[in-house]
Structures are given as structure tokens and as C-alpha cells.
Amino acid sequence: MKRSIRFTVLSFVALILSCNLDGWGWLFSSDVDDRYADNQSLTAPTFAGPLSEPFSFVVIADTHVFPGNDTSSYFMDFINQLIPGPNGDRFVLVCGDLVQDGALADFQTYADEAADIESLGVTVYSVPGNHDLYNNGWPNYRAVLGPSMYTLAAGPVRIVAIDSANGTLGGPQRAWLEGVLASRAEPYCVTFTHMEFFSEGITETQQWTDINEAYSLMHLFETSGVNIHLTGHTHSYFVRTINGTTYLTVPSFAHGFVRVTVSGGVSWEVIYFS
Amino acid sequence: MSHRLFFWPALIAVTLAAAPLSAEEAGTRVFRQTVTVFPQLDLQRSLGPDVYLRAIYECLAFGHFRGTAGLSLSFTPFTIDGYFLELAADDLFGTGLGVHLKAMGDEYPEYGRAANTLQPYLVWRYAFVDLAFGVAWRFLVTDPNWLWCLFDYDPFMVEAIFYYKIGFVFELFDKAWTISVSLSNQDEFYVGNFGTFTLLIGNRLTLDENWSVFFDFIWRPAGTIALTAVNSDFIFRLGGRLSL
């Protein structure tokens, strides 16, 4: 009995260490309400330049940058797939888990890769995922990338970046989100965040703890006319449309991305790397 | 893959459920009915506080077969927000093993949706150990005409969730005081996702052979499985139980 307990504990510790995860994060982590307070003093990104239909934008997720992960080749493949030009891909949304374990150097590597994309005239907007918070990663994220929750207008599209890295929004962010969605003037609205609402497989670790909160958010999106709610986290493509709002989970960056086209409506296609 | 993973456990569960009790056990015709009523205060960090009034009726037959029904009333908004029916056969052949099948409805009429959950699961209660493992198929209902149908199962709106409970029950002072501690992703009116856990610390004081009172504290962190935990809910229950 003692041996089996010892084996279980050691296996768990080995798992934590091998994944370079934050063991204390099992109980405590960067708090979403604290990040909301931090966001008040950070400058939200904007979209520069005119933008009118038709155009497209691209959504990626779970880049998981860390030393030893050959993400540079993924970024190279991705850049080669971008469609430049005024009617092409105008910006990129990244749905969290940008880095593996919250390290400052990895956020800087990610920012360098994003700069390569932006050199093509394609702006990159990011939100944090749970991996970005590991090992007190939020100060590193904030120092390199800025706010974790923000909104901007990109031509006819209202974009809302939501911080769901903890699997809950918290009261202040929830109130902010309701205000943003209620006051938008653009004909289209796209929200993007990390955690998805639906678990497709029995071992998927969908992280909205409280389905009351998840259903409340879905109701908010649907009654606010959100066209697409974009998420990552599970590394697998998934789409479901409910009451006019499409909930779309993007495949992991190693496998592909989603291109959203705005032309008299909003449509999308998933593209896998060959 | 996920469904195949649970094929054999499900088959074993069905087989065990179909197995007859021994004649000796079947001859012990004992019915015991229990009514549990408790208010519950739920402090959800994003949505604020809510108060519930919940009641559970249970009928135990032959010391093994159990039928349970529950009803939950929410006060913000004022509505029935949950109900369930459960059939179970416990302590089969004295092994502590039991098979349960539960149909639960979580209602959110203010959001125009409901979640119907079908939960086949195995339990093992032996000495101070209380374990439960199974699967919960959660079906999202968005058609307002079908919100209150417990058995509306749309296969295109299903989520498969691993169902677990790891619990310990300690009986003190000649069973007058029972302390239970459990880690799970569910309770009577709730099934969370695989990536979350609920910590329950329960105290039950037996007053006499019919009456007992209890106090439960429940903590539900968010984001736990991937180690970015923060508080999601704090839940307090204070209730009474009448056994006849």
C-alpha cells in the first residue's frame, strides 16, 4: 500500500517536472481580477489604416514557443500561407498558449516571430492562455505583449480579446465585456480567447469550471450578435453554431490555422499544413 | 477513441447491474425512505452570489437498491434550476461495489438553454473509502420548447466527460459525527468538466435514529487541471435529513 502511494506521488511529481509545469499552479495562480486591474494602465492595441470588405484575417492558437520546440519552422510555413494585399489577410488573432511555461525569453522569441509577420503589413493580436501564466508568467507576458483583454475596431469588425487563461472571467472583466458588446457600432463582431466551451473528448480538459458561467457567456454572445467566438486550448478543430453565433476552436499551430473572410458576412475555412 | 475507452467498463457495469442478489438478501424486505432539505449559498466569482433551496428524496429497498430524486430551486432568478432521477444497486454481494445510472437536468431558462446529463458510473464504498468513476454525457438543449425535457438528448450537442470522485468518510463518536472529504468533478446537481475539481468537506451530526443535520463547505477552483487555478466558487450548505 505504501509502495503504491509512493509510486503515485512520485509519478505525479515526475509528470509535473517533466512538463516544466508550475506545481503551485494547482492551487494558486495569477488572478484574472488582478490582471484586469493591471490592464487599466496598459495601452490597448489598435488597427492602423483603412479596412473595407472584402478582406480576410487569420486565426492561430497554441504556438507553445519554448527552447527546443521548432516553432520557427511553423512560423515560416505559416508566413508562406499568408495572403498579402488590401483584400487579403489583414491581421492575425492568436488564441493563447503563446509560450510553453511563461518564460520571458520565450515571450521575446514569440514577439520576434510576430514581428516577422507584421513586417508583411499583417498585425498580430494575442491573448494569454493557461501556459502563459505558468511560473508567474503574467509579468513577462505584460512586459513583452501588453494587455490581456482589450477591444479594437478593424474596419467593419469589432474585435474583443478576452482573457480566459484561468477558465473564468471574473466579475470586473465580465462587466467590461458586457459594456463593450452593448456599445459596439460595427456590423460584425468577433471575440477571441483561449478556453473553449465544449469538450469533444472524454479526456479533454475544458476549463470552464462552472457551466452556469459558460452558458451565461454564450447567451451574452448570442444576444449581442457576436458572429464568431474563437478559441484554442484543445489543439483540435471544432465548430458549432448556436443561435447565430459560431463557436470555433482552432487547430494547434503545429497543424494548421483558420482563415476568416469578411465579405457581406463572415465565413471561414480551416487550413492544415501539409 | 473516447467512447471505445468506456465500452468495456460500461459493459461490466451493465452486467453487474443485471446480476440478481442472493435469495437471502432478497428476502430481507426493508424499505427506508430519506428526505434531505438544505439551502445552499453559492458565491460564484464572475456571476455573483446565488441562493438555492434543494430537496432530495431517497428510497432504499432491500438494503441494496436505491431510487433517488432531487429538485433544486434557484432564487436568482427564481426558477427550478435542476432536477434528477437516479437508480442504483449498491454493495453488490458485499463487495462495496455499486452501479448507478443518473439522469440530471440543469436548467438555465434565463439563458434559453439547459444541460441534460446522462451519468452511468460505478461506486466503491468500503471502510472509509468512497470512490466513483464513470462517464457523463452532457447534452446541450437550446430549443426553448425542450428545455424542461429531462430526456432530450441531441447527439449533435453532446459532450463526453470523465466522471470521478475520490472521497473519504470518517465516522467519529460512535457514528454520531461523520466527516467526509472528497475530490470530484460533480455533486448532486452538477457535473463539471474533466479539467476541474470540487473539494467538499462535509460534517453530519446524527441527532437520533431519524434526524440528522449537516454542514458542507465546497470549493471549486477554475482552471485547475492545467495548473492555473483561481477561485471559482465557494459553496455553503446547511441542512437536515429525515429518515423513516
Coordinates of C-alpha atoms in Angstrom, one line a residue:
Chain A
M1 CA 0.0 0.0 0.0
K2 CA 2.7 2.4 1.0
R3 CA 4.7 1.5 -2.1
S4 CA 1.7 2.2 -4.4
I5 CA 1.1 5.6 -2.7
R6 CA 4.8 6.4 -3.1
F7 CA 4.7 5.4 -6.7
T8 CA 1.6 7.5 -7.4
V9 CA 3.1 10.6 -5.7
L10 CA 6.5 10.2 -7.4
S11 CA 4.7 9.7 -10.8
F12 CA 2.7 12.9 -10.3
V13 CA 5.8 14.9 -9.3
A14 CA 7.7 13.4 -12.3
L15 CA 4.8 14.5 -14.6
I16 CA 4.9 18.0 -13.2
L17 CA 8.6 18.3 -13.6
S18 CA 8.8 16.7 -17.0
C19 CA 6.3 19.1 -18.4
N20 CA 8.0 22.0 -16.6
L21 CA 4.7 23.0 -15.3
D22 CA 4.0 25.2 -12.3
G23 CA 3.2 22.8 -9.4
W24 CA 1.9 25.5 -7.2
G25 CA -0.5 26.5 -10.0
W26 CA -2.6 23.5 -8.9
L27 CA -3.9 25.7 -6.1
F28 CA -2.8 29.3 -6.9
S29 CA -2.0 31.3 -10.0
S30 CA -2.0 34.7 -11.4
D31 CA -5.6 36.0 -10.8
V32 CA -7.8 37.3 -13.6
D33 CA -9.1 40.1 -11.4
D34 CA -5.5 41.3 -10.8
R35 CA -4.8 41.2 -14.5
Y36 CA -7.9 43.2 -15.1
A37 CA -6.6 45.9 -12.8
D38 CA -3.2 45.7 -14.5
N39 CA -4.9 46.1 -17.9
Q40 CA -6.3 49.5 -16.9
S41 CA -2.8 51.0 -17.1
L42 CA -1.8 49.3 -20.3
T43 CA -2.4 50.7 -23.8
A44 CA -4.8 48.6 -26.0
P45 CA -3.5 47.9 -29.5
T46 CA -5.3 49.4 -32.4
F47 CA -5.7 48.6 -36.1
A48 CA -3.9 51.2 -38.3
G49 CA -5.2 52.1 -41.7
P50 CA -8.4 51.8 -43.7
L51 CA -10.1 48.5 -44.0
S52 CA -13.2 47.6 -46.0
E53 CA -14.8 44.5 -47.4
P54 CA -13.8 42.1 -48.7
F55 CA -10.8 41.1 -46.7
S56 CA -9.7 38.2 -44.5
F57 CA -7.9 37.6 -41.3
V58 CA -6.2 34.5 -39.9
V59 CA -6.6 32.8 -36.5
I60 CA -3.9 30.6 -34.9
A61 CA -3.6 29.1 -31.4
D62 CA -1.3 27.2 -29.1
T63 CA 2.1 28.2 -30.6
H64 CA 3.8 26.9 -27.4
V65 CA 7.2 28.6 -28.0
F66 CA 10.0 27.2 -25.9
P67 CA 13.6 26.3 -26.5
G68 CA 13.9 23.0 -28.4
N69 CA 10.4 23.4 -30.0
D70 CA 11.0 24.1 -33.6
T71 CA 8.3 26.8 -33.8
S72 CA 10.4 28.9 -36.2
S73 CA 9.7 26.4 -39.0
Y74 CA 6.0 26.5 -38.1
F75 CA 6.0 30.3 -38.3
M76 CA 7.9 30.1 -41.6
D77 CA 5.3 27.7 -43.0
F78 CA 2.6 29.9 -41.7
I79 CA 4.0 33.1 -43.2
N80 CA 4.2 31.4 -46.6
Q81 CA 0.5 30.7 -46.4
L82 CA -0.5 34.3 -45.7
I83 CA -2.3 36.2 -48.5
P84 CA -0.9 39.8 -48.6
G85 CA -2.7 42.7 -50.1
P86 CA -5.7 45.0 -49.2
N87 CA -8.2 42.2 -49.9
G88 CA -6.1 39.5 -48.3
D89 CA -5.1 38.7 -44.7
R90 CA -5.0 41.9 -42.8
F91 CA -4.4 40.7 -39.3
V92 CA -3.8 37.6 -37.2
L93 CA -5.6 36.6 -33.9
V94 CA -3.7 34.3 -31.6
C95 CA -5.8 32.4 -29.1
G96 CA -3.4 31.9 -26.3
D97 CA -0.7 29.4 -25.1
L98 CA 1.8 31.5 -26.9
V99 CA 4.7 30.0 -24.9
Q100 CA 5.1 26.8 -23.0
D101 CA 5.8 27.9 -19.5
G102 CA 5.7 31.7 -19.1
A103 CA 9.4 32.4 -19.6
L104 CA 10.4 35.9 -20.5
A105 CA 12.8 34.7 -23.2
D106 CA 10.1 32.7 -24.8
F107 CA 7.7 35.6 -24.9
Q108 CA 10.5 37.6 -26.6
T109 CA 11.0 34.8 -29.1
Y110 CA 7.3 34.9 -29.8
A111 CA 7.3 38.6 -30.2
D112 CA 10.2 38.3 -32.7
E113 CA 8.2 35.8 -34.7
A114 CA 5.1 38.1 -34.6
A115 CA 7.3 41.0 -35.8
D116 CA 8.2 38.9 -38.9
I117 CA 4.5 38.5 -39.6
E118 CA 3.9 42.2 -39.0
S119 CA 6.7 43.1 -41.4
L120 CA 4.3 41.9 -44.1
G121 CA 1.7 44.5 -43.0
V122 CA -0.3 41.9 -41.1
T123 CA -0.9 43.0 -37.5
V124 CA -0.8 40.3 -34.8
Y125 CA -3.2 40.4 -31.8
S126 CA -2.7 38.0 -28.9
V127 CA -4.4 36.8 -25.7
P128 CA -2.9 34.6 -22.9
G129 CA -3.6 31.0 -22.3
N130 CA -3.0 28.9 -19.2
H131 CA 0.5 28.0 -20.3
D132 CA 1.4 31.7 -20.5
L133 CA 0.6 32.1 -16.8
Y134 CA 2.8 29.2 -15.6
N135 CA 5.6 30.1 -13.2
N136 CA 4.3 33.6 -12.7
G137 CA 4.2 34.3 -16.4
W138 CA 1.8 37.2 -16.4
P139 CA 4.5 39.9 -15.6
N140 CA 6.5 38.5 -18.6
Y141 CA 3.5 38.5 -20.9
R142 CA 2.6 42.1 -19.8
A143 CA 6.2 43.3 -20.3
V144 CA 6.5 42.0 -23.8
L145 CA 3.0 41.9 -25.2
G146 CA 0.9 44.3 -23.1
P147 CA -2.7 43.9 -22.2
S148 CA -4.5 40.6 -22.0
M149 CA -8.1 42.0 -22.5
Y150 CA -8.9 44.7 -25.0
T151 CA -11.1 45.7 -27.8
L152 CA -10.5 47.5 -31.2
A153 CA -12.2 48.3 -34.4
A154 CA -10.8 46.8 -37.6
G155 CA -12.9 48.4 -40.3
P156 CA -16.4 46.8 -40.1
V157 CA -15.3 44.3 -37.4
R158 CA -15.4 44.8 -33.7
I159 CA -12.7 42.6 -32.2
V160 CA -12.8 41.7 -28.5
A161 CA -9.8 40.0 -26.8
I162 CA -11.0 38.1 -23.7
D163 CA -8.6 36.8 -21.0
S164 CA -9.9 33.3 -20.1
A165 CA -6.5 31.9 -19.1
N166 CA -7.8 30.9 -15.7
G167 CA -11.0 29.4 -17.1
T168 CA -13.2 32.1 -15.6
L169 CA -13.7 35.8 -16.5
G170 CA -14.1 37.3 -13.0
G171 CA -16.6 40.0 -12.2
P172 CA -14.7 43.1 -13.5
Q173 CA -13.8 41.6 -16.9
R174 CA -17.4 40.3 -17.2
A175 CA -18.8 43.8 -16.6
W176 CA -16.3 45.3 -19.1
L177 CA -17.2 42.7 -21.7
E178 CA -20.9 43.4 -21.4
G179 CA -20.2 47.1 -21.8
V180 CA -18.1 46.5 -24.9
L181 CA -20.6 44.3 -26.6
A182 CA -23.5 46.6 -25.8
S183 CA -21.8 49.7 -27.2
R184 CA -20.3 48.4 -30.4
A185 CA -21.3 50.1 -33.7
E186 CA -19.6 47.9 -36.2
P187 CA -21.8 45.4 -38.2
Y188 CA -19.6 42.4 -37.3
C189 CA -18.2 41.2 -34.0
V190 CA -15.5 38.7 -33.4
T191 CA -14.3 37.6 -29.9
F192 CA -11.2 35.6 -29.3
T193 CA -9.9 33.9 -26.2
H194 CA -8.1 30.7 -25.1
M195 CA -10.6 28.4 -23.3
E196 CA -13.2 26.7 -25.4
F197 CA -16.8 26.0 -24.2
F198 CA -17.2 22.4 -25.3
S199 CA -15.3 19.2 -24.5
E200 CA -15.3 16.9 -27.5
G201 CA -13.3 14.0 -26.0
I202 CA -13.6 12.5 -22.6
T203 CA -10.0 13.4 -21.7
E204 CA -10.1 16.9 -22.9
T205 CA -9.5 19.4 -20.2
Q206 CA -12.1 22.0 -21.0
Q207 CA -11.7 24.5 -18.2
W208 CA -14.9 26.5 -17.8
T209 CA -15.4 25.1 -14.3
D210 CA -18.9 26.4 -14.0
I211 CA -21.3 25.7 -16.8
N212 CA -23.5 28.4 -15.4
E213 CA -20.8 30.9 -16.3
A214 CA -20.1 29.3 -19.7
Y215 CA -23.8 29.3 -20.6
S216 CA -24.2 32.8 -19.4
L217 CA -21.3 33.9 -21.7
M218 CA -22.7 32.0 -24.7
H219 CA -26.1 33.7 -24.1
L220 CA -24.3 37.1 -23.9
F221 CA -22.5 36.4 -27.2
E222 CA -25.7 35.2 -29.0
T223 CA -27.8 38.1 -27.8
S224 CA -25.1 40.6 -28.6
G225 CA -24.8 39.4 -32.2
V226 CA -21.2 38.1 -32.0
N227 CA -20.5 36.4 -35.3
I228 CA -17.7 34.1 -34.3
H229 CA -16.2 33.2 -30.9
L230 CA -12.7 31.9 -31.5
T231 CA -10.8 29.7 -29.0
G232 CA -7.8 27.3 -28.8
H233 CA -6.6 25.1 -25.9
T234 CA -7.6 21.6 -27.1
H235 CA -5.4 21.7 -30.3
S236 CA -8.2 20.3 -32.4
Y237 CA -10.5 22.0 -34.9
F238 CA -14.1 22.1 -33.8
V239 CA -17.1 24.2 -34.9
R240 CA -20.6 24.6 -33.6
T241 CA -23.2 27.3 -34.4
I242 CA -25.8 28.1 -31.8
N243 CA -28.4 30.9 -32.2
G244 CA -26.4 32.7 -34.9
T245 CA -23.0 32.6 -33.1
T246 CA -20.3 30.2 -34.3
Y247 CA -18.1 28.7 -31.6
L248 CA -14.9 27.8 -33.4
T249 CA -11.8 26.1 -31.9
V250 CA -8.7 26.5 -33.9
P251 CA -6.3 23.6 -34.5
S252 CA -2.9 23.9 -32.9
F253 CA -0.3 26.0 -34.6
A254 CA 1.7 22.9 -35.5
H255 CA -1.2 21.6 -37.5
G256 CA -2.9 24.5 -39.2
F257 CA -5.0 27.6 -38.9
V258 CA -8.3 29.2 -39.7
R259 CA -8.9 31.9 -42.3
V260 CA -11.9 34.1 -41.7
T261 CA -13.3 36.0 -44.7
V262 CA -15.4 39.2 -44.3
S263 CA -17.4 39.8 -47.4
G264 CA -21.1 40.6 -47.0
G265 CA -21.0 38.3 -43.9
V266 CA -18.4 36.2 -42.1
S267 CA -17.2 32.8 -43.3
W268 CA -14.2 30.6 -42.5
E269 CA -12.1 27.8 -43.7
V270 CA -9.6 25.6 -41.9
I271 CA -6.2 25.1 -43.5
Y272 CA -3.9 22.3 -42.4
F273 CA -0.2 22.4 -43.0
S274 CA 0.7 19.6 -45.4
Chain B
M1 CA -11.3 6.5 -29.1
S2 CA -13.0 8.0 -26.1
H3 CA -16.2 6.0 -26.5
R4 CA -14.3 2.8 -27.1
L5 CA -12.3 3.5 -23.9
F6 CA -15.5 3.3 -21.9
F7 CA -17.1 0.4 -23.7
W8 CA -15.8 -2.3 -21.5
P9 CA -16.3 -0.5 -18.2
A10 CA -19.9 0.2 -19.3
L11 CA -20.4 -3.4 -20.3
I12 CA -19.2 -4.6 -16.9
A13 CA -21.4 -2.1 -15.2
V14 CA -24.5 -3.3 -17.1
T15 CA -23.6 -6.9 -16.3
L16 CA -23.2 -6.2 -12.7
A17 CA -26.5 -4.3 -12.6
A18 CA -28.3 -7.2 -14.1
A19 CA -26.9 -9.7 -11.7
P20 CA -29.5 -10.9 -9.2
L21 CA -29.0 -10.5 -5.5
S22 CA -28.8 -13.7 -3.4
A23 CA -32.1 -15.1 -2.1
E24 CA -31.0 -14.4 1.4
E25 CA -30.6 -10.7 0.6
A26 CA -33.8 -10.5 -1.4
G27 CA -35.7 -12.0 1.5
T28 CA -34.7 -9.0 3.7
R29 CA -37.6 -6.7 2.7
V30 CA -36.6 -3.4 4.2
F31 CA -37.6 -0.1 2.8
R32 CA -36.0 3.0 4.1
Q33 CA -37.0 6.5 2.9
T34 CA -35.0 9.6 3.5
V35 CA -35.7 13.2 2.8
T36 CA -32.9 15.8 2.7
V37 CA -33.6 19.5 2.5
F38 CA -30.9 22.2 2.5
P39 CA -30.4 25.8 1.5
Q40 CA -27.2 26.5 -0.4
L41 CA -25.3 29.7 -0.8
D42 CA -23.1 29.8 -3.9
L43 CA -20.5 32.6 -4.3
Q44 CA -19.6 32.5 -8.0
R45 CA -16.8 35.0 -8.7
S46 CA -18.0 36.1 -12.2
L47 CA -21.8 35.9 -11.7
G48 CA -22.1 36.9 -8.0
P49 CA -24.0 35.2 -5.2
D50 CA -26.9 32.9 -5.6
V51 CA -29.1 31.1 -3.1
Y52 CA -30.7 27.7 -3.8
L53 CA -33.2 25.5 -1.9
R54 CA -32.7 21.9 -2.6
A55 CA -34.5 18.7 -1.7
I56 CA -33.6 15.1 -2.3
Y57 CA -35.9 12.1 -1.7
E58 CA -34.3 8.6 -1.5
C59 CA -35.9 5.2 -1.2
L60 CA -33.6 2.3 -0.3
A61 CA -35.0 -1.2 -0.8
F62 CA -33.6 -4.5 0.5
G63 CA -30.6 -2.6 1.7
H64 CA -29.2 -2.5 -1.8
F65 CA -31.5 -0.9 -4.4
R66 CA -31.8 2.8 -4.3
G67 CA -34.1 5.2 -6.1
T68 CA -33.3 8.9 -5.7
A69 CA -35.0 12.1 -7.0
G70 CA -33.8 15.6 -6.5
L71 CA -35.2 19.1 -7.1
S72 CA -33.3 22.4 -6.9
L73 CA -34.8 25.9 -6.7
S74 CA -32.7 28.9 -7.6
F75 CA -33.6 32.4 -6.2
T76 CA -31.6 34.5 -8.8
P77 CA -33.6 34.1 -11.0
F78 CA -36.4 32.5 -9.2
T79 CA -36.8 29.2 -11.0
I80 CA -36.3 25.5 -10.8
D81 CA -32.7 25.2 -11.9
G82 CA -32.1 21.5 -11.5
Y83 CA -33.6 18.0 -11.0
F84 CA -32.5 14.5 -11.3
L85 CA -33.6 10.8 -11.2
E86 CA -31.2 8.1 -10.2
L87 CA -31.3 4.3 -9.9
A88 CA -28.6 2.4 -8.1
A89 CA -27.7 -1.0 -6.9
D90 CA -25.1 -0.7 -4.1
D91 CA -22.9 -3.0 -2.1
L92 CA -23.4 -5.9 -4.6
F93 CA -22.5 -9.2 -3.0
G94 CA -21.0 -7.4 0.0
T95 CA -18.1 -6.0 -2.1
G96 CA -19.0 -2.4 -1.6
L97 CA -19.3 -2.1 -5.4
G98 CA -22.3 -0.3 -6.8
V99 CA -23.7 0.6 -10.2
H100 CA -25.6 3.9 -10.7
L101 CA -27.5 5.5 -13.6
K102 CA -28.5 9.1 -13.2
A103 CA -30.4 11.4 -15.5
M104 CA -29.9 15.1 -14.5
G105 CA -31.2 18.3 -15.9
D106 CA -29.6 21.6 -15.2
E107 CA -31.9 24.4 -16.3
Y108 CA -30.9 27.9 -17.3
P109 CA -34.1 29.4 -18.7
E110 CA -32.7 32.9 -18.3
Y111 CA -30.1 31.9 -20.9
G112 CA -32.6 29.9 -23.0
R113 CA -30.7 26.6 -22.5
A114 CA -30.4 23.5 -20.4
A115 CA -27.9 20.7 -19.9
N116 CA -29.3 17.2 -19.7
T117 CA -26.7 14.8 -18.4
L118 CA -26.8 11.0 -18.5
Q119 CA -24.4 9.5 -16.0
P120 CA -23.6 5.8 -15.8
Y121 CA -21.0 5.3 -13.1
L122 CA -19.5 2.8 -10.7
V123 CA -19.0 3.4 -7.0
W124 CA -17.0 1.6 -4.4
R125 CA -17.7 2.3 -0.8
Y126 CA -15.6 0.2 1.5
A127 CA -14.5 1.1 5.1
F128 CA -13.7 4.9 4.9
V129 CA -13.2 5.0 1.1
D130 CA -15.8 6.4 -1.3
L131 CA -14.9 6.2 -5.0
A132 CA -16.9 6.9 -8.1
F133 CA -15.8 6.7 -11.7
G134 CA -17.9 6.8 -14.9
V135 CA -18.8 9.0 -17.7
A136 CA -21.2 11.9 -18.1
W137 CA -22.7 12.6 -21.4
R138 CA -23.9 16.2 -21.3
F139 CA -26.4 17.2 -23.9
L140 CA -26.9 20.9 -24.5
V141 CA -30.5 21.9 -25.1
T142 CA -31.1 25.3 -26.8
D143 CA -34.7 24.8 -28.1
P144 CA -36.9 26.6 -25.7
N145 CA -39.7 24.1 -26.3
W146 CA -37.5 21.3 -25.0
L147 CA -35.7 22.9 -22.0
W148 CA -37.7 21.0 -19.5
C149 CA -37.5 17.6 -21.0
L150 CA -35.0 15.6 -19.0
F151 CA -34.6 13.0 -21.7
D152 CA -33.9 15.3 -24.7
Y153 CA -30.6 14.0 -26.0
D154 CA -29.4 15.7 -29.2
P155 CA -26.4 13.7 -30.4
F156 CA -25.0 16.8 -32.2
M157 CA -24.9 18.7 -28.9
V158 CA -23.2 16.1 -26.7
E159 CA -20.0 16.4 -24.6
A160 CA -18.4 13.3 -23.1
I161 CA -16.9 14.0 -19.6
F162 CA -14.9 11.7 -17.4
Y163 CA -16.8 11.5 -14.1
Y164 CA -14.9 10.9 -10.9
K165 CA -15.0 11.2 -7.1
I166 CA -12.3 10.3 -4.7
G167 CA -13.7 10.5 -1.2
F168 CA -13.1 9.5 2.4
V169 CA -15.6 9.2 5.1
F170 CA -14.7 9.2 8.8
E171 CA -17.2 8.3 11.5
L172 CA -16.4 9.6 15.0
F173 CA -18.0 9.3 18.4
D174 CA -19.9 6.1 17.7
K175 CA -21.0 7.4 14.3
A176 CA -22.6 10.4 15.8
W177 CA -20.4 12.7 13.8
T178 CA -19.4 12.0 10.2
I179 CA -16.7 13.9 8.4
S180 CA -16.4 13.5 4.6
V181 CA -13.7 14.8 2.4
S182 CA -13.9 14.4 -1.4
L183 CA -12.3 15.5 -4.6
S184 CA -14.6 15.2 -7.6
N185 CA -16.0 17.0 -10.6
Q186 CA -19.6 16.6 -9.6
D187 CA -22.2 16.8 -6.9
E188 CA -25.9 16.0 -6.6
F189 CA -26.9 18.8 -9.1
Y190 CA -23.7 19.4 -11.0
V191 CA -21.2 17.8 -13.3
G192 CA -18.1 19.8 -14.1
N193 CA -15.6 19.2 -16.7
F194 CA -12.7 16.7 -16.5
G195 CA -10.3 19.6 -16.1
T196 CA -11.8 20.8 -12.8
F197 CA -12.2 19.5 -9.3
T198 CA -14.5 20.2 -6.4
L199 CA -13.3 19.9 -2.9
L200 CA -16.0 19.1 -0.4
I201 CA -15.6 19.0 3.4
G202 CA -18.8 17.8 5.0
N203 CA -19.9 17.4 8.6
R204 CA -23.0 15.4 9.6
L205 CA -24.3 15.2 13.1
T206 CA -26.8 12.4 13.9
L207 CA -29.4 13.6 16.4
D208 CA -31.4 10.4 16.7
E209 CA -32.3 7.4 14.5
N210 CA -34.5 9.6 12.4
W211 CA -32.9 13.0 12.3
S212 CA -29.5 14.4 11.3
V213 CA -28.2 17.8 10.4
F214 CA -25.2 18.6 8.2
F215 CA -23.0 21.4 7.1
D216 CA -20.9 21.2 3.9
F217 CA -18.2 23.5 2.6
I218 CA -17.4 23.2 -1.1
W219 CA -14.6 24.9 -3.1
R220 CA -14.5 24.9 -6.9
P221 CA -11.3 26.3 -8.4
A222 CA -11.2 27.3 -12.1
G223 CA -8.5 26.2 -14.5
T224 CA -7.1 23.5 -12.2
I225 CA -6.1 20.7 -14.4
A226 CA -3.6 22.7 -16.4
L227 CA -2.3 24.3 -13.2
T228 CA -3.6 27.9 -13.4
A229 CA -6.1 27.6 -10.6
V230 CA -8.0 30.5 -9.1
N231 CA -11.2 30.6 -7.0
S232 CA -14.3 30.0 -9.0
D233 CA -17.0 29.1 -6.4
F234 CA -17.4 28.9 -2.7
I235 CA -20.5 27.0 -1.6
F236 CA -22.0 26.6 1.8
R237 CA -24.8 24.2 2.7
L238 CA -26.7 23.8 6.0
G239 CA -29.4 21.2 6.0
G240 CA -31.4 18.5 7.7
R241 CA -32.2 14.9 6.9
L242 CA -35.2 12.9 8.0
S243 CA -35.1 9.1 7.7
L244 CA -38.2 6.9 8.0

